Each structure stands twice: as structure tokens, then as C-alpha cells.
Coordinates of C-alpha atoms in Angstrom, one line a residue:
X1 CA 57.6 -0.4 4.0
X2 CA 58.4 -1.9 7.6
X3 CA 55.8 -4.3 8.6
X4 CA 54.5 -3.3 12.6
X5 CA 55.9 -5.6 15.1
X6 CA 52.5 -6.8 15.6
X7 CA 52.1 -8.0 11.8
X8 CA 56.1 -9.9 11.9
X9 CA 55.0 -11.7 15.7
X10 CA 55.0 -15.6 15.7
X11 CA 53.5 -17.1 18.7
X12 CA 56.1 -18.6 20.8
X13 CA 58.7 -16.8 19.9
X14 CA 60.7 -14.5 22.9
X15 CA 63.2 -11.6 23.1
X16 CA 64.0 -11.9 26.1
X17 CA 65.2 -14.3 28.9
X18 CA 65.2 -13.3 32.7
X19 CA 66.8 -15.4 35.8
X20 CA 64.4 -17.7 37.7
X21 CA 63.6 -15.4 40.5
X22 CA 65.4 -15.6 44.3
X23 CA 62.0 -14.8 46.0
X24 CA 59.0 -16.7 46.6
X25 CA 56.4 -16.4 43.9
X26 CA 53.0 -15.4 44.8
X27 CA 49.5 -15.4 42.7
X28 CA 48.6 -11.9 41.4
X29 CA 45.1 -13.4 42.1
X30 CA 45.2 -14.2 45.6
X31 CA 46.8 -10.2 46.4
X32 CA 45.2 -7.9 44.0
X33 CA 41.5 -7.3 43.8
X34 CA 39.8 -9.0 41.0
X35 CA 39.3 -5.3 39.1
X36 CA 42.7 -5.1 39.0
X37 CA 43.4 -8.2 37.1
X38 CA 43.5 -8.6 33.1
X39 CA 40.7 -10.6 31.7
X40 CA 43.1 -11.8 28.7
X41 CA 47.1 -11.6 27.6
X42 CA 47.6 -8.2 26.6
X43 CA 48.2 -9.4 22.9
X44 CA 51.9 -8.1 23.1
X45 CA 54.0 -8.8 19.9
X46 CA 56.1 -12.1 20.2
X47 CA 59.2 -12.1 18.3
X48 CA 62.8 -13.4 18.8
X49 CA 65.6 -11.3 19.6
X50 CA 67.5 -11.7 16.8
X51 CA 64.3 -10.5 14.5
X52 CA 63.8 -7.4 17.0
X53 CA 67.2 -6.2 16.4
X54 CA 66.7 -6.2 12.6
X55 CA 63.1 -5.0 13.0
X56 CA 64.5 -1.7 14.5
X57 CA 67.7 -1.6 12.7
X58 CA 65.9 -1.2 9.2
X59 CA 63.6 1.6 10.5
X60 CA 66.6 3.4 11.8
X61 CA 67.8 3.5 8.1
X62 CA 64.8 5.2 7.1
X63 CA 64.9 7.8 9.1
X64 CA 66.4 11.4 8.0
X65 CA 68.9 12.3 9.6
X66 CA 71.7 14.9 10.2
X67 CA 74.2 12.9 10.6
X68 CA 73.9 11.3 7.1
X69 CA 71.9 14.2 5.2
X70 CA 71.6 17.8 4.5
X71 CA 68.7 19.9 5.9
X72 CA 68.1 22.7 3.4
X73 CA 66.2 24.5 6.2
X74 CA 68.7 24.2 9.4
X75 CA 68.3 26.0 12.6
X76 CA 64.4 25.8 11.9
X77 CA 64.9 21.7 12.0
X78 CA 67.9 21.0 12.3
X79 CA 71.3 22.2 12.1
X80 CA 74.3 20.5 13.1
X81 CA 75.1 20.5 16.4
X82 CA 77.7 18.5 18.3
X83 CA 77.2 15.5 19.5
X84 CA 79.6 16.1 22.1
X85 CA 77.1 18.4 23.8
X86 CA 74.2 16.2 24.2
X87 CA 76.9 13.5 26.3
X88 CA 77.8 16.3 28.4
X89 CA 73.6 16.9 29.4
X90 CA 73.6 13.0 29.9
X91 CA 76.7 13.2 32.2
X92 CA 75.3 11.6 35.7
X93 CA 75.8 14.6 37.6
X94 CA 73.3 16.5 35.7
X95 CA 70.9 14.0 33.9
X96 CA 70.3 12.1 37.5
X97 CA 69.5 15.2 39.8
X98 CA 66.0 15.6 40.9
X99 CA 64.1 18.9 41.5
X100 CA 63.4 18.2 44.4
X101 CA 66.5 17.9 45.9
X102 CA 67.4 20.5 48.5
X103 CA 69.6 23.6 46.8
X104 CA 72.7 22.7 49.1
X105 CA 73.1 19.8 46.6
X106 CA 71.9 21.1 43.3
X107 CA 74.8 24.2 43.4
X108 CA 76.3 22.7 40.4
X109 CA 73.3 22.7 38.5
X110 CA 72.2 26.2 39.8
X111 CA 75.6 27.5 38.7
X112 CA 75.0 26.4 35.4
X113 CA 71.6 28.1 35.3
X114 CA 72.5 31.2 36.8
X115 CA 75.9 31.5 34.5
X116 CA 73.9 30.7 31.3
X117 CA 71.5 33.7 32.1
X118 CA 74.4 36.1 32.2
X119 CA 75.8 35.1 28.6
X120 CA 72.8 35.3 27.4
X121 CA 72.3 38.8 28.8
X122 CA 75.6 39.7 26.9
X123 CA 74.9 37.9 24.3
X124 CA 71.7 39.6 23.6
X125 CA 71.9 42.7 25.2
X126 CA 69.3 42.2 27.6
X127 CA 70.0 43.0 31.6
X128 CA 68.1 39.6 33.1
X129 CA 66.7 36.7 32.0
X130 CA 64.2 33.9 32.7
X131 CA 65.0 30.2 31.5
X132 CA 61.4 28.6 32.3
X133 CA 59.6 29.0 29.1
X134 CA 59.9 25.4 27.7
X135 CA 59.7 26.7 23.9
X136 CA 59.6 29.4 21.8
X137 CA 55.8 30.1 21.4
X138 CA 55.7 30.1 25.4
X139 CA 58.6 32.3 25.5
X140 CA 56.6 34.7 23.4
X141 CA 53.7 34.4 25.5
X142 CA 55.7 35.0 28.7
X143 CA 57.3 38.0 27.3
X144 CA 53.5 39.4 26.7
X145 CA 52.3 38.6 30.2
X146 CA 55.2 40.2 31.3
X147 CA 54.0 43.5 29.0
X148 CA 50.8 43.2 30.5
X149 CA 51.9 43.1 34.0
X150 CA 54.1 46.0 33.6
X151 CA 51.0 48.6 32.2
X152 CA 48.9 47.1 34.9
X153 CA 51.2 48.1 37.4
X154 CA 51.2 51.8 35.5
X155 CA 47.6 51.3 35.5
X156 CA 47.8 52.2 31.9
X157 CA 45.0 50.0 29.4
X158 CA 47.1 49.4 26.4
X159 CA 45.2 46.4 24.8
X160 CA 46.9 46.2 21.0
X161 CA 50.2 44.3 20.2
X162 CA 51.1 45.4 16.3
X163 CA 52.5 42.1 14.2
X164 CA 54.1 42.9 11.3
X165 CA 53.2 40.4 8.1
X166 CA 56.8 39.8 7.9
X167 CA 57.0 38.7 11.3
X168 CA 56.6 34.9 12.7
X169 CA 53.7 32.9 12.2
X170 CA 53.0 32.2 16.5
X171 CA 52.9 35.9 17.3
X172 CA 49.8 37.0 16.6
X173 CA 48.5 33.7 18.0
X174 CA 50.8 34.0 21.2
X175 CA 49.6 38.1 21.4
X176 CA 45.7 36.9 21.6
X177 CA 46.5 34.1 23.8
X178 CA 48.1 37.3 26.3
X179 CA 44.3 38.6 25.7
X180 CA 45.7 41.9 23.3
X181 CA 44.2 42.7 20.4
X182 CA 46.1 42.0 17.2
X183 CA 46.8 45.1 14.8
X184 CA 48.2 43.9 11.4
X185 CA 50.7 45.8 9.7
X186 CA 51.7 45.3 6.2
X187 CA 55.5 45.4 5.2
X188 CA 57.1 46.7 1.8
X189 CA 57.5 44.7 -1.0
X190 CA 60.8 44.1 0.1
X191 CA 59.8 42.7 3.4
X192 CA 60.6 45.7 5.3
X193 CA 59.0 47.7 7.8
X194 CA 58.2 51.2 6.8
X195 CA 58.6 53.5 9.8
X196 CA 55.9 56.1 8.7
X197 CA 53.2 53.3 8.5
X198 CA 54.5 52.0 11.9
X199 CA 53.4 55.4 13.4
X200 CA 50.2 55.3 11.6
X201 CA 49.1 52.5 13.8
X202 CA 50.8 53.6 17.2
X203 CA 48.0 54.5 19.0
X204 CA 47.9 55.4 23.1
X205 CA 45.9 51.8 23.8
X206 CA 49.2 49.8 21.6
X207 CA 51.0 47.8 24.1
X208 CA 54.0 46.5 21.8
X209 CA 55.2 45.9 18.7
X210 CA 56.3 42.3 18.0
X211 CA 59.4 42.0 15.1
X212 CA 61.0 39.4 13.8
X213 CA 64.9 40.7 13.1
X214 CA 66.2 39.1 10.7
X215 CA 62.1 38.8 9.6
X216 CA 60.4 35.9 7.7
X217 CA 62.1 37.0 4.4
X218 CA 65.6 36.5 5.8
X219 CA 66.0 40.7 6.0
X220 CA 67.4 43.0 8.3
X221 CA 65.1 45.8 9.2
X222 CA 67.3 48.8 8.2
X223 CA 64.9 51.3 9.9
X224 CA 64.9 49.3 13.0
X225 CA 66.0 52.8 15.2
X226 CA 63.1 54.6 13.5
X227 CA 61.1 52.2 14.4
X228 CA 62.0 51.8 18.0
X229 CA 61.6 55.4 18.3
X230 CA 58.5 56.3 17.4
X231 CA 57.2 53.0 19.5
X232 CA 58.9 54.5 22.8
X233 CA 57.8 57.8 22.2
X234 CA 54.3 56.9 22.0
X235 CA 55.1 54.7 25.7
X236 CA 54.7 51.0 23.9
X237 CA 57.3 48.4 24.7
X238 CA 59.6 46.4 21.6
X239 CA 59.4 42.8 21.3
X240 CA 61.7 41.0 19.8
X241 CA 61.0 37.5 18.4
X242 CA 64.6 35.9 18.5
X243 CA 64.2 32.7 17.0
X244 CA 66.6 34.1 13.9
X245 CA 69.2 35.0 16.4
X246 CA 71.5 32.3 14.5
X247 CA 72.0 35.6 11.9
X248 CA 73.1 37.8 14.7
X249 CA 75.7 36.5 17.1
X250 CA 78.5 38.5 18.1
X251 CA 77.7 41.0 15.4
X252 CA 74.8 42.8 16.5
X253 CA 72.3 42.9 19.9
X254 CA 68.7 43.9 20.4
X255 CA 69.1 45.1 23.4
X256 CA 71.4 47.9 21.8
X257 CA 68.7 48.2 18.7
X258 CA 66.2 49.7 21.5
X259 CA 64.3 46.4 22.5
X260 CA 62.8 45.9 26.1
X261 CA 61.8 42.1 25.7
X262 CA 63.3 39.1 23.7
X263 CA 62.6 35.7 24.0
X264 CA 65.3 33.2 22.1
X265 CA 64.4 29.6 20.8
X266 CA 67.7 28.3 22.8
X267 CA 67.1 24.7 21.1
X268 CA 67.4 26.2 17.6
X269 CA 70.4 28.2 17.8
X270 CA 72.3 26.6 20.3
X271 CA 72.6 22.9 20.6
X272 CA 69.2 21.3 20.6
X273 CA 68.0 19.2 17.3
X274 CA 64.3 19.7 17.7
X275 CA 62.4 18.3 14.5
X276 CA 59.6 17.2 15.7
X277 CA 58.0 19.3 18.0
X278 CA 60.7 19.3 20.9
X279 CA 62.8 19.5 23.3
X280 CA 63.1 23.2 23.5
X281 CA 63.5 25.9 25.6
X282 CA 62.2 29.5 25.0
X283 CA 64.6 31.9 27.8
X284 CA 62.8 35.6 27.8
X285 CA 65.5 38.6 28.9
X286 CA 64.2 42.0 29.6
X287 CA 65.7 45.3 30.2
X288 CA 65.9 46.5 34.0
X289 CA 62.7 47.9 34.4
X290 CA 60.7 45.0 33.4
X291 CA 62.8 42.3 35.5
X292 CA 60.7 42.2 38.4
X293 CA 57.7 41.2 36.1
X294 CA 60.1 37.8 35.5
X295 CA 58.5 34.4 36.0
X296 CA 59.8 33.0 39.3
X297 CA 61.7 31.7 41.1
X298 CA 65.3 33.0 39.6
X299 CA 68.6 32.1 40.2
X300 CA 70.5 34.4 42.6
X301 CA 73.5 34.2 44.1
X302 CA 74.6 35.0 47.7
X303 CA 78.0 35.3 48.4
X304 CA 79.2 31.7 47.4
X305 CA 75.7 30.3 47.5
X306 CA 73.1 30.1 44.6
X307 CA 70.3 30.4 45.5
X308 CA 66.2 30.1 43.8
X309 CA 64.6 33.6 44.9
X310 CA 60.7 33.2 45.4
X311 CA 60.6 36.6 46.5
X312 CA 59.0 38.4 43.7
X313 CA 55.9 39.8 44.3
X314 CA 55.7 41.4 41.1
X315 CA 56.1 38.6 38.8
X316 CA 54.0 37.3 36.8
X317 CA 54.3 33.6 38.4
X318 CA 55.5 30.3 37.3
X319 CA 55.0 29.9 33.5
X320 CA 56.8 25.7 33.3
X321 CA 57.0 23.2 36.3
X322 CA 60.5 23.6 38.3
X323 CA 62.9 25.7 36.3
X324 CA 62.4 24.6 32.4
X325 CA 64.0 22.4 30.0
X326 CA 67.2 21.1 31.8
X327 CA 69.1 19.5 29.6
X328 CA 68.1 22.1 26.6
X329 CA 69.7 24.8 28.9
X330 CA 73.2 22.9 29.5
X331 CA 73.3 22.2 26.0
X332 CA 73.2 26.0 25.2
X333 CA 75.6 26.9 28.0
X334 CA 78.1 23.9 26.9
X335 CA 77.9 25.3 23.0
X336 CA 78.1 28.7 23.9
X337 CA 81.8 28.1 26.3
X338 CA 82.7 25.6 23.6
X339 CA 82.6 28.6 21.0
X340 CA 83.2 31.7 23.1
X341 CA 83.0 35.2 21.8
X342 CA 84.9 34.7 18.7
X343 CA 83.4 31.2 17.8
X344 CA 79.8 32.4 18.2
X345 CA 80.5 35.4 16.0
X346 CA 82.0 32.7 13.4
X347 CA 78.8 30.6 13.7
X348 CA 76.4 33.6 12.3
X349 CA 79.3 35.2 9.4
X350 CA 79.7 32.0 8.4
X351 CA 75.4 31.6 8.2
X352 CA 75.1 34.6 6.5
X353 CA 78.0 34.1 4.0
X354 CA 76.5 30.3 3.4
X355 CA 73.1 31.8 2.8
X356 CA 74.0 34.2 0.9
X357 CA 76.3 31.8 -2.3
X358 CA 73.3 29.6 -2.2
X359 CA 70.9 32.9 -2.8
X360 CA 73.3 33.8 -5.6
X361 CA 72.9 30.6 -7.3
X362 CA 69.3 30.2 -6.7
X363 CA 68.2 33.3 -7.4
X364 CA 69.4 33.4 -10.8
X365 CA 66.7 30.6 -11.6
X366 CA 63.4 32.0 -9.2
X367 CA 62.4 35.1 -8.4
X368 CA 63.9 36.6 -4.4
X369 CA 61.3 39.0 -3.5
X370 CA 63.9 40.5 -0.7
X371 CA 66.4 41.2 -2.9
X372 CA 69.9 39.6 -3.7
X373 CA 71.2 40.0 -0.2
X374 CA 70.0 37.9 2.9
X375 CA 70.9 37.1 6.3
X376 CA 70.7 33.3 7.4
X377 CA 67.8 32.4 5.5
X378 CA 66.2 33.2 1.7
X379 CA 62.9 33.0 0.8
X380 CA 62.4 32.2 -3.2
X381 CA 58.9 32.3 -4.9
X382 CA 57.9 29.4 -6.9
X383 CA 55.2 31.5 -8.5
X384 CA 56.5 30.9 -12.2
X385 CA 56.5 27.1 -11.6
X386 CA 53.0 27.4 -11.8
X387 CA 53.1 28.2 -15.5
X388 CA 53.5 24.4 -16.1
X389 CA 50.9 23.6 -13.2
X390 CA 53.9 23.0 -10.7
X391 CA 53.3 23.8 -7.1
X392 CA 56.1 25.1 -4.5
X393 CA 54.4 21.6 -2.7
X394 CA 55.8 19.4 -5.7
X395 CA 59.5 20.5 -5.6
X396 CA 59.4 19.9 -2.1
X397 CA 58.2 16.6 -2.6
X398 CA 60.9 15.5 -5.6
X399 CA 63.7 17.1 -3.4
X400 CA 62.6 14.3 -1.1
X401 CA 63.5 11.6 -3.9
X402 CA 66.9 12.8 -4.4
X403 CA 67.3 12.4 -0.7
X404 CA 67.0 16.2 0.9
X405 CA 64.6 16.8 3.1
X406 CA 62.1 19.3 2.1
X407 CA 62.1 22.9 3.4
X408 CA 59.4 25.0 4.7
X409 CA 56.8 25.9 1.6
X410 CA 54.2 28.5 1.4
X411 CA 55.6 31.0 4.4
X412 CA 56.4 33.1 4.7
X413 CA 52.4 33.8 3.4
X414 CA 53.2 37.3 1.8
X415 CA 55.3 35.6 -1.2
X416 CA 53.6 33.7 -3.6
X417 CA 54.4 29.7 -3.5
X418 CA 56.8 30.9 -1.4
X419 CA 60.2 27.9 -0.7
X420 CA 62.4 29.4 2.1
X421 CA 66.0 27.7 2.6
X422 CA 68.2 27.8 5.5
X423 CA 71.6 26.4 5.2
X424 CA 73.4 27.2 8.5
X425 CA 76.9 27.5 9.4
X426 CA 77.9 24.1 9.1
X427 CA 77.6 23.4 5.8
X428 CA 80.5 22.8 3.4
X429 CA 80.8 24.3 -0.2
X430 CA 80.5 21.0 -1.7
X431 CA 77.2 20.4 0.5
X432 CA 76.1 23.6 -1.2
X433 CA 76.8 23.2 -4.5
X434 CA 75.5 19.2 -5.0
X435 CA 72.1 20.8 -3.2
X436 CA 72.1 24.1 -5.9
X437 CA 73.1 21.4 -8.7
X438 CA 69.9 19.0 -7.3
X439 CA 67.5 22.0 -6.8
X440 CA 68.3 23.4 -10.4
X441 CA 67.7 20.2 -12.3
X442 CA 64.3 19.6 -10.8
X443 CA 63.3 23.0 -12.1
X444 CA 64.1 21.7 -15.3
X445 CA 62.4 18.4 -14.9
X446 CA 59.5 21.2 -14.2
X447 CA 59.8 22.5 -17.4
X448 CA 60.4 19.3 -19.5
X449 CA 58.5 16.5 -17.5
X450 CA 56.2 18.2 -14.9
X451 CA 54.1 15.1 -14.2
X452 CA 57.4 13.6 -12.3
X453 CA 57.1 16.4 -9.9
X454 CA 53.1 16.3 -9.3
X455 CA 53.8 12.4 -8.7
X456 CA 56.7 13.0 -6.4
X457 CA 58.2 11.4 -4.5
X458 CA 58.5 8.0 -5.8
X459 CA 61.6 6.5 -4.2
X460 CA 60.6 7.2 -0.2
X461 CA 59.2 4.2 1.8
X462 CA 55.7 6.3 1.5
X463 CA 54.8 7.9 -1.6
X464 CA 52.5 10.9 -2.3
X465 CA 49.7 11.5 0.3
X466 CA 46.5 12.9 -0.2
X467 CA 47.7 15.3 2.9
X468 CA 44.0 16.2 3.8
X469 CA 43.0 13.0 4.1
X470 CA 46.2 11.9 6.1
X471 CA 46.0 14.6 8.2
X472 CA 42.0 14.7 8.9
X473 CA 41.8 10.8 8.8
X474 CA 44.9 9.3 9.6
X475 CA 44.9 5.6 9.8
X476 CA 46.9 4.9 12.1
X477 CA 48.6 1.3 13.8
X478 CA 50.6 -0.1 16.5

């Protein structure tokens, strides 16, 4: 493993080299106050140029990346997006603005905002949007305020969002944050909703229903119109949780399945690697009647002038500072007039169809609990690993040593050892099939050497963790 700088520093050694300076050189001690001085040297590594250069070139060849690996679990982590669109957000002209700057010289970067709203209103269905939420888990929490504002001003008391089980893991947790009560609903063994047991739980205090379409399992909810009409009949509002909109482009909208709220993880389906924990952006688009519950300010446009409108006095406020995630939002807008109609229609068919050989392959040697059709994503259960005392966890790990990086284990958390895989629209046939062909020969080693999985990996720079004691006492060094 790479040594810290601090551990390969000889004293004396420099990386650097500056010019003898062209102004007169004063003591720090005779012009700051003594507090303000350092006691000792800062105990900075000291190490030559030539060393630093390597130092940082062999991490870089540790790391996993897209551009020299496959991600079995894509849009959640990574998919492949062009690099092209990540120099276009660096271009001068947008990465150098300032928010502060008056609006007479940010019209450019206003036009951007205001244009990306509208093709994501087509795009979606929805009839106005807000790109402030900085990530999807704020997005769903913006869409919930907004929820909340809009039965306040009814003066209704609805207190209770419904979650599905097959919905995502943040929602409940995003709900409670909104201060609603959480009502649990369980799907069918299939993953899907059951209309009849969502109208068993519609009650006249339910604010919303939050789905996931696609859902966890990688299905379509087939009785989504059932659903959405019992939920409007009783007066609650539909949520939908778009962070699976990568299944749906071009094909189908939620604003035409009946939805009054969406918010879209923006980084993961359209431009924005974000492993890791960020950058994102989480836009939320609502249907007419909720639009004046939007954060603000938004982006209007008066006659040739765009505008930010601070005039909302039904809004639920500012939810990010400025107007969100810049460079995450010309991304998006660059990827989606890149693709157009037709292209962004391509990206999702051609998910679905990758999805769907892998599932044919793969679930000829584990059991799909959803079936033999998927959308964009799968969801396998390793339950009959256990049989040899293999965990989900350990075939994650020995994918690791033949080089993939692992996909998301144990969730959705109704399937048993549950290993979902996600292999976007970029991926080749030959990508596929040398991942199937990995996959199926460590469910062999399972069967005829299942120690090599439980001590996997064995070829990474850091082998097998105890992962509660990294994770509850790291030991940590700089």
C-alpha cells in the first residue's frame, strides 16, 4: 500500500522553487501579534518534486475508475458520462461567474437555468420546476415541505406520508425530517404495489404517497393509475422519487401517470459521476397548483431579460444558498441538447434492453424475486449462497479481486441477501458478457472453494476489513 507523504518525507528535500521576491521583506514578528504567530514549523512533508509526482501518480492507479473499469451498479455510482460535458461546466464563462454579480451580467447563466427547467418540465411531465435542492435526499425533502405548505394553505391537517417497502431507502427518513408520520406499506412478492391495500391505508389525515417508479426491485408499477386514483380521490398528493428516471426517458412521464411532485437526482441520470457522496443536484417539478409553494427565487423571463423572481409569498423559502449546484445543472442541460429527444429515449431502451440480457443470464444461476423482466436495474437474491455459509457481502468482495467494483448488497431490504446490478446504457455486449462470465465462476468458486470468497479480496491494496471496526474506529492518517 502507498506510504503517506508524511512517512516518504526526507528533511531537506523541496518541491518546489519560487523567485526571490520584488518587494521588501518584512518580519511576520514585528506586524502580527504574537498570538498569531506558530510556536513551531508546521511539520509539513518534505519531499522532492520528482518523488511527489510519482507519490500521486501510483495512487491515481489505484483508484477505480470509469474510465478503465465497469461499474456493475451505474447511474447509482457511476455511469458513463462524457467527458466532454464536464469541460463545457469548466468553460471560463461559466466556472468563473460569481453569485453575486448583478443579473445584467449573469444572463447567460440565467438562460441556462431557466431553459434547463423547461426540458425538464417536458421531459418529466411536470409544469415548473425548482433547481435549488443540492441532492436527491434534499430534493425529497423540498418536495414534502412543499406538501406541507400546500394543506396548510387548505388549512387541512394531513400528517401521514405512506412509503411503500419497495420504495427508496431516504424517504421515510426525508418524510419524518418534513415532520409527517410514516405509514409503511408492504408490496407483493413481486415488488408491486397492490392498489386495494393502498386504499386500506388512505386515510383523511395521509398527506402523500411516496413511489419509487421503476421501484427498488427494478419494476414498473403496472397499477400505477389505480393507485393514483384512489390517492386523489381521497385529496392526498403523489410523490414521485425519480432517482430511476434513467428507465424512463422519452418513453414514459409521471406527470402523465397522475403525479403532482417529483424530484430527479439530475447528477445520476444526466452527466454528473457522483461516487462518493457528491456533487449533485436534486431539481423538484410540480404540477400548476403547487408551483407557487416553489423554493425561491426562480428564474423568469421578461421580454428579453431573465430575470430571479423573489416575489413568492407562498413559497416555502430558500432550501440551498444562491440557486444550487451550478455546474451539476449545465452538465444536465449540456447532456440533455447533446442527446435531444430521440437520443434521451435511446439512453433508457438501450438501459432497459442492457438490463434485461444480463437478467437473462444471471437469473438462470440465482433466484429474481421480480420476475424475468426488469427495467434498468435487477435485484438477485443470494439467499442460496448461504447453503455453503456464503454471504451476498462475500461475492461482492471477490468481484473486487477480479477487478469490478462491487454493487449495492443487502437492498433492496425485502429480498433476502439481496445483490442489485445496474448496467446502464453505455455498456457494450462484450462488457456484459466478460462481467456474466466473472460473476458465474465465483458462484462456483462458492460451491467448490467457499473459503476464497469469505477471505476476499486478496488482490486489492487493502484486504478484508473487520467493517465494524473500520467504520466505528477508524484509524485514520495524514
Amino acid at each position: 500500500m502507498e506510504k503517506l507523504l508524511k512517512e516518504i518525507s526526507v528533511d531537506g528535500y523541496k518541491a518546489y522553487s519560487v523567485p526571490e521576491a520584488d518587494v521588501p521583506i518584512k518580519d511576520p514578528g514585528k506586524i502580527l501579534e504574537d498570538k498569531l504567530l506558530r510556536k513551531k514549523q508546521p511539520g509539513l512533508p518534505e519531499i522532492s518534486e520528482a518523488e511527489l509526482n510519482r507519490h500521486f501518480t501510483r495512487l491515481s492507479k489505484e483508484n477505480y475508475a470509469l474510465s478503465t473499469n465497469f461499474y456493475p451498479l451505474g447511474s447509482c455510482t457511476m455511469k458513463y458520462n462524457p467527458p466532454v460535458n464536464e469541460k463545457i461546466s469548466k468553460l471560463s464563462g461559466l466556472a468563473n461567474l460569481h453569485p453575486y454579480q448583478s443579473e445584467d451580467t449573469l444572463q447567460g447563466a440565467l438562460e441556462i437555468l431557466f431553459e434547463l427547467e423547461k426540458n425538464l418540465c417536458e421531459i418529466t411531465g411536470m409544469d415548473a420546476f425548482s433547481l435549488q435542492p443540492a441532492a436527491g435526499a434534499q430534493g425529497e425533502f423540498t418536495g414534502l415541505l412543499i406538501a406541507r405548505a400546500y394543506f396548510n394553505s387548505k388549512k387541512e391537517k394531513r400528517t401521514k406520508i405512506i412509503v411503500p417497502d419497495s420504495a427508496h431507502g431516504t424517504n421515510p427518513a426525508s418524510a419524518a425530517l418534513a415532520g409527517f408520520e410514516i405509514v409503511s406499506l408492504k408490496s407483493e412478492s413481486n415488488g408491486i404495489l397492490n392498489p386495494a391495500k393502498v386504499k386500506e391505508v388512505l386515510t383523511n389525515d395521509v398527506a402523500a404517497i411516496m413511489l419509487t417508479v421503476p421501484n427498488t426491485l427494478g419494476v414498473f408499477e403496472k397499477d400505477i393509475l389505480a393507485v393514483e386514483e384512489a390517492v386523489h380521490k381521497n385529496g392526498s398528493l403523489m410523490y414521485y422519487d425519480g432517482a430511476n428516471l434513467n428507465a424512463l426517458l422519452g418513453v414514459s412521464r409521471p406527470g402523465n401517470m397522475g403525479f403532482d411532485i417529483l424530484h430527479v437526482n439530475l447528477h445520476k441520470t444526466f452527466s454528473t459521476p457522483h461516487g462518493g457522496g457528491g456533487p449533485g443536484a436534486g431539481p423538484v417539478g410540480v404540477k400548476k397548483f403547487l408551483a407557487d409553494f416553489l423554493p425561491y427565487p426562480s428564474v423568469k423571463k421578461s421580454s428579453e431579460k431573465y430575470f430571479l423572481n423573489y416575489n413568492m409569498p407562498k413559497s416555502i423559502g430558500r432550501v440551498r444558498s444562491f440557486y444550487g449546484n451550478f455546474p451539476v445543472l449545465v452538465k444536465a442541460y449540456a447532456y440533455i441538447l447533446a442527446s435531444g429527444a430521440e437520443g434521451l429515449k435511446r439512453v433508457s431502451e438501450q438501459a432497459v434492453i442492457n438490463a434485461n440480457y444480463l437478467l437473462s443470464i444471471l437469473g438462470k444461476k440465482l433466484n429474481s424475486p421480480a420476475g424475468n423482466r426488469c427495467m434498468h436495474e435487477f435485484v438477485l437474491s443470494g439467499k442460496d449462497l448461504t447453503l455453503n455459509g456464503v454471504r451476498t457481502l462475500d461475492l461482492a468482495k471477490r468481484l473486487l479481486d477480479y477487478g469490478y467494483y462491487a454493487p449495492t448488497i443487502y437492498f433492496p431490504l425485502i429480498v433476502e441477501e439481496a445483490i442489485m446490478i445496474e448496467p446502464t446504457e453505455t455498456e457494450t455486449k462484450a462488457a456484459l458478457d466478460e462481467f456474466a462470465q466473472t460473476f458465474i465462476k465465483i458462484l462456483e468458486e462458492a460451491k467448490t472453494d467457499p473459503e476464497k470468497l469469505k477471505n476476499s479480496p486478496q488482490n486489492t491494496p487493502v484486504t478484508r476489513l473487520n467493517e465494524v471496526e473500520a467504520a466505528r474506529k477508524p484509524i485514520l492518517h495524514w
